[in-house]
Short mmCIF file of C-alpha atoms in Angstrom, two decimals:
data_model
loop_
_atom_site.label_atom_id
_atom_site.label_comp_id
_atom_site.label_asym_id
_atom_site.label_seq_id
_atom_site.Cartn_x
_atom_site.Cartn_y
_atom_site.Cartn_z
CA MET M 1 16.11 21.79 1.16
CA SER M 2 14.89 20.43 4.62
CA SER M 3 11.64 18.61 5.01
CA PRO M 4 9.06 20.59 7.42
CA TYR M 5 7.73 17.07 8.42
CA HIS M 6 8.37 16.14 11.90
CA PRO M 7 6.42 13.23 13.41
CA ASP M 8 8.14 13.71 16.69
CA GLY M 9 6.23 16.02 19.14
CA PRO M 10 7.64 17.40 22.10
CA ASP M 11 6.47 14.52 24.47
CA ARG M 12 8.54 12.10 22.38
CA ASP M 13 12.00 10.82 23.27
CA PRO M 14 14.11 12.61 20.74
CA HIS M 15 16.54 9.92 20.93
CA ALA M 16 14.30 6.90 19.96
CA PHE M 17 14.32 6.13 16.31
CA ARG M 18 10.93 6.53 14.72
CA PRO M 19 10.45 5.58 11.21
CA THR M 20 8.41 7.71 8.53
CA HIS M 21 8.73 5.32 5.69
CA VAL M 22 9.52 1.81 4.78
CA VAL M 23 11.54 0.55 1.57
CA PRO M 24 9.32 -0.95 -1.13
CA GLU M 25 8.95 -4.77 -1.28
CA ASP M 26 11.68 -5.04 -4.00
CA GLY M 27 14.33 -3.36 -2.00
CA LEU M 28 15.71 0.17 -3.05
CA PRO M 29 19.15 1.18 -4.24
CA THR M 30 21.08 4.22 -2.45
CA TRP M 31 23.45 6.90 -3.30
CA ALA M 32 26.00 8.67 -1.28
CA GLY M 33 24.46 12.03 -2.31
CA PRO M 34 21.62 13.47 -4.33
CA ASP M 35 24.03 12.17 -7.51
CA PRO M 36 23.32 9.37 -9.66
CA SER M 37 26.87 8.87 -10.23
CA ARG M 38 27.68 8.11 -6.36
CA PRO M 39 25.87 4.60 -5.96
CA SER M 40 25.95 3.10 -2.64
CA ALA M 41 24.49 -0.07 -1.10
CA ARG M 42 21.04 -1.66 -1.56
CA LEU M 43 18.38 -1.32 1.12
CA ASP M 44 16.47 -4.52 2.10
CA PRO M 45 12.86 -4.87 1.29
CA LEU M 46 10.38 -3.50 4.02
CA LEU M 47 13.45 -1.95 5.99
CA PRO M 48 12.11 0.95 8.29
CA VAL M 49 13.75 4.39 7.55
CA ARG M 50 13.28 7.91 8.47
CA LEU M 51 13.16 10.77 5.74
CA THR M 52 15.17 13.45 7.05
CA ASP M 53 15.86 15.69 4.14
CA THR M 54 14.69 16.10 0.45
CA SER M 55 16.04 17.63 -2.64
CA GLY M 56 13.52 17.50 -5.64
CA ASN M 57 12.93 13.71 -5.87
CA TRP M 58 15.93 12.77 -4.05
CA ALA M 59 15.18 11.63 -0.11
CA ARG M 60 17.81 11.56 2.33
CA ILE M 61 17.01 8.48 4.88
CA VAL M 62 18.40 7.30 8.12
CA CYS M 63 18.19 3.76 9.17
CA ALA M 64 17.78 2.50 12.84
CA ASN M 65 21.76 1.99 13.06
CA GLY M 66 22.31 5.35 12.22
CA TRP M 67 23.33 4.81 8.74
CA SER M 68 22.06 7.17 6.09
CA ALA M 69 21.95 7.66 2.27
CA TRP M 70 19.92 9.32 -0.38
CA VAL M 71 17.12 7.45 -2.45
CA ASP M 72 14.57 8.15 -4.93
CA GLY M 73 11.98 9.59 -2.52
CA ARG M 74 8.92 8.80 -4.96
CA LEU M 75 9.44 5.19 -4.24
CA LEU M 76 9.44 5.33 -0.36
CA VAL M 77 6.16 3.72 1.28
CA ALA M 78 4.99 6.45 4.14
CA LEU M 79 3.77 4.92 7.61
CA PRO M 80 0.59 6.22 8.97
CA ASN M 81 0.93 8.48 12.00
CA ARG M 82 -0.99 10.78 14.14
CA PRO M 83 -2.39 13.86 12.72
CA PRO M 84 0.13 16.77 13.38
CA GLY M 85 -0.13 18.67 16.57
CA SER M 86 -1.77 15.58 18.50
CA VAL M 87 -0.33 14.54 21.75
CA GLN M 88 -2.62 11.69 22.49
CA PRO M 89 -4.17 9.17 19.93
CA LEU M 90 -7.44 10.44 18.92
CA GLY M 91 -9.39 7.21 20.42
CA SER M 92 -10.39 3.94 19.38
CA THR M 93 -13.63 2.12 18.41
CA GLU M 94 -14.02 -1.49 19.71
CA ASP M 95 -15.63 -3.00 16.99
CA PRO M 96 -14.51 -2.91 13.40
CA ARG M 97 -17.39 -4.71 11.68
CA PRO M 98 -19.66 -1.66 11.14
CA LEU M 99 -17.05 0.07 9.10
CA LEU M 100 -16.18 -3.10 7.28
CA ASP M 101 -20.02 -3.33 6.54
CA ALA M 102 -20.19 0.11 5.24
CA LEU M 103 -16.94 -0.59 3.08
CA GLU M 104 -18.46 -3.73 1.64
CA ARG M 105 -21.56 -1.87 0.81
CA THR M 106 -19.76 0.93 -1.24
CA ILE M 107 -17.76 -1.60 -3.12
CA ALA M 108 -21.00 -3.56 -3.74
CA ALA M 109 -22.43 -0.40 -5.12
CA TYR M 110 -19.51 0.48 -7.21
CA ARG M 111 -19.32 -3.19 -8.60
CA ASP M 112 -23.09 -2.98 -9.46
CA LEU M 113 -22.24 0.25 -11.55
CA VAL M 114 -19.30 -1.28 -13.14
CA ASP M 115 -21.27 -4.41 -14.41
CA ARG M 116 -24.13 -2.13 -15.47
CA PHE M 117 -22.01 -0.14 -17.56
CA ALA M 118 -19.95 -2.87 -19.09
CA ALA M 119 -23.45 -4.69 -20.01
CA GLY M 120 -24.36 -1.31 -22.06
CA HIS M 121 -27.03 -0.53 -19.32
CA LEU M 122 -25.59 2.65 -18.29
CA ASP M 123 -23.70 5.30 -20.57
CA LEU M 124 -20.55 6.81 -19.36
CA ASP M 125 -21.95 9.98 -18.08
CA THR M 126 -24.73 8.05 -15.99
CA PHE M 127 -22.06 5.73 -14.84
CA ARG M 128 -19.69 8.76 -13.79
CA ARG M 129 -22.61 10.72 -12.19
CA GLN M 130 -23.77 7.55 -10.11
CA ALA M 131 -20.28 6.42 -9.07
CA GLY M 132 -19.14 10.21 -8.24
CA ALA M 133 -20.83 10.15 -4.41
CA LEU M 134 -19.14 6.71 -3.71
CA ARG M 135 -15.83 7.05 -1.69
CA VAL M 136 -14.26 4.22 -0.03
CA GLY M 137 -10.69 3.28 0.96
CA ALA M 138 -9.05 0.14 2.30
CA VAL M 139 -5.54 -1.33 2.37
CA ILE M 140 -5.40 -5.19 3.91
CA ASP M 141 -2.11 -6.49 4.28
CA GLY M 142 -2.49 -9.84 6.06
CA PRO M 143 -3.93 -9.30 9.30
CA SER M 144 -3.50 -5.75 9.40
CA ALA M 145 -5.97 -3.34 7.57
CA TRP M 146 -5.85 0.55 7.12
CA LEU M 147 -9.75 1.51 6.52
CA LEU M 148 -10.82 4.90 5.51
CA ASP M 149 -14.14 6.51 7.22
CA LEU M 150 -14.97 9.63 5.18
CA ASP M 151 -18.26 10.00 7.39
CA HIS M 152 -15.75 10.55 10.46
CA GLY M 153 -13.03 12.11 8.45
CA ARG M 154 -10.52 9.34 9.51
CA TRP M 155 -7.91 6.68 8.52
CA TYR M 156 -8.21 3.68 11.18
CA TYR M 157 -5.98 0.82 11.59
CA CYS M 158 -7.49 -2.45 12.47
CA ASP M 159 -5.52 -5.47 13.76
CA GLY M 160 -8.77 -7.75 13.36
CA THR M 161 -10.28 -6.84 16.81
CA ARG M 162 -10.38 -3.38 17.19
CA LEU M 163 -9.99 0.11 15.13
CA GLN M 164 -7.47 2.70 16.38
CA THR M 165 -7.48 6.05 14.67
CA TYR M 166 -4.38 6.92 12.73
CA ALA M 167 -4.95 10.20 10.86
CA ALA M 168 -7.51 12.77 10.30
CA VAL M 169 -8.40 13.60 6.67
CA GLU M 170 -9.70 16.45 4.97
CA PRO M 171 -13.33 16.21 3.82
CA PRO M 172 -13.55 15.74 0.03
CA THR M 173 -13.99 18.71 -2.00
CA THR M 174 -17.16 19.03 -4.00
CA GLY M 175 -17.54 20.00 -7.65
#
């Protein structure tokens, strides 16, 4: 079954390699086909690859040099991309600190709830009810950060100096 995901829009060079995923930090075994009896080479950690096809948990990837293989697709690490259908980036915000402040406040509120629950000052239902409104997302990897801003429905990438929108997200469902 072919993957319906194509991050290349009509405005992009169809011959340029654009990775959709990277190999996990411990590398990844490959197979010649979606068959565990046909092992192939091992991929290097954090190697950029492009997902081109899927069959169950199997994923066919292509490397920048054109070599392709099948891997356990569940182990691939997805790279952030622009929202489908966008031709231009959605925009940027110059200063990442207001979003970082909001993330810190949310994490501090959650930490306070965990501390109060662990000390026996809150029962489980109260903890769940009070924590239910807290939503935050952040991945920090060295100088790079991906920050979730649910107020604006966006994942942002931060290089330490500014935010750049990477993806629009669906608002959380209630109930």
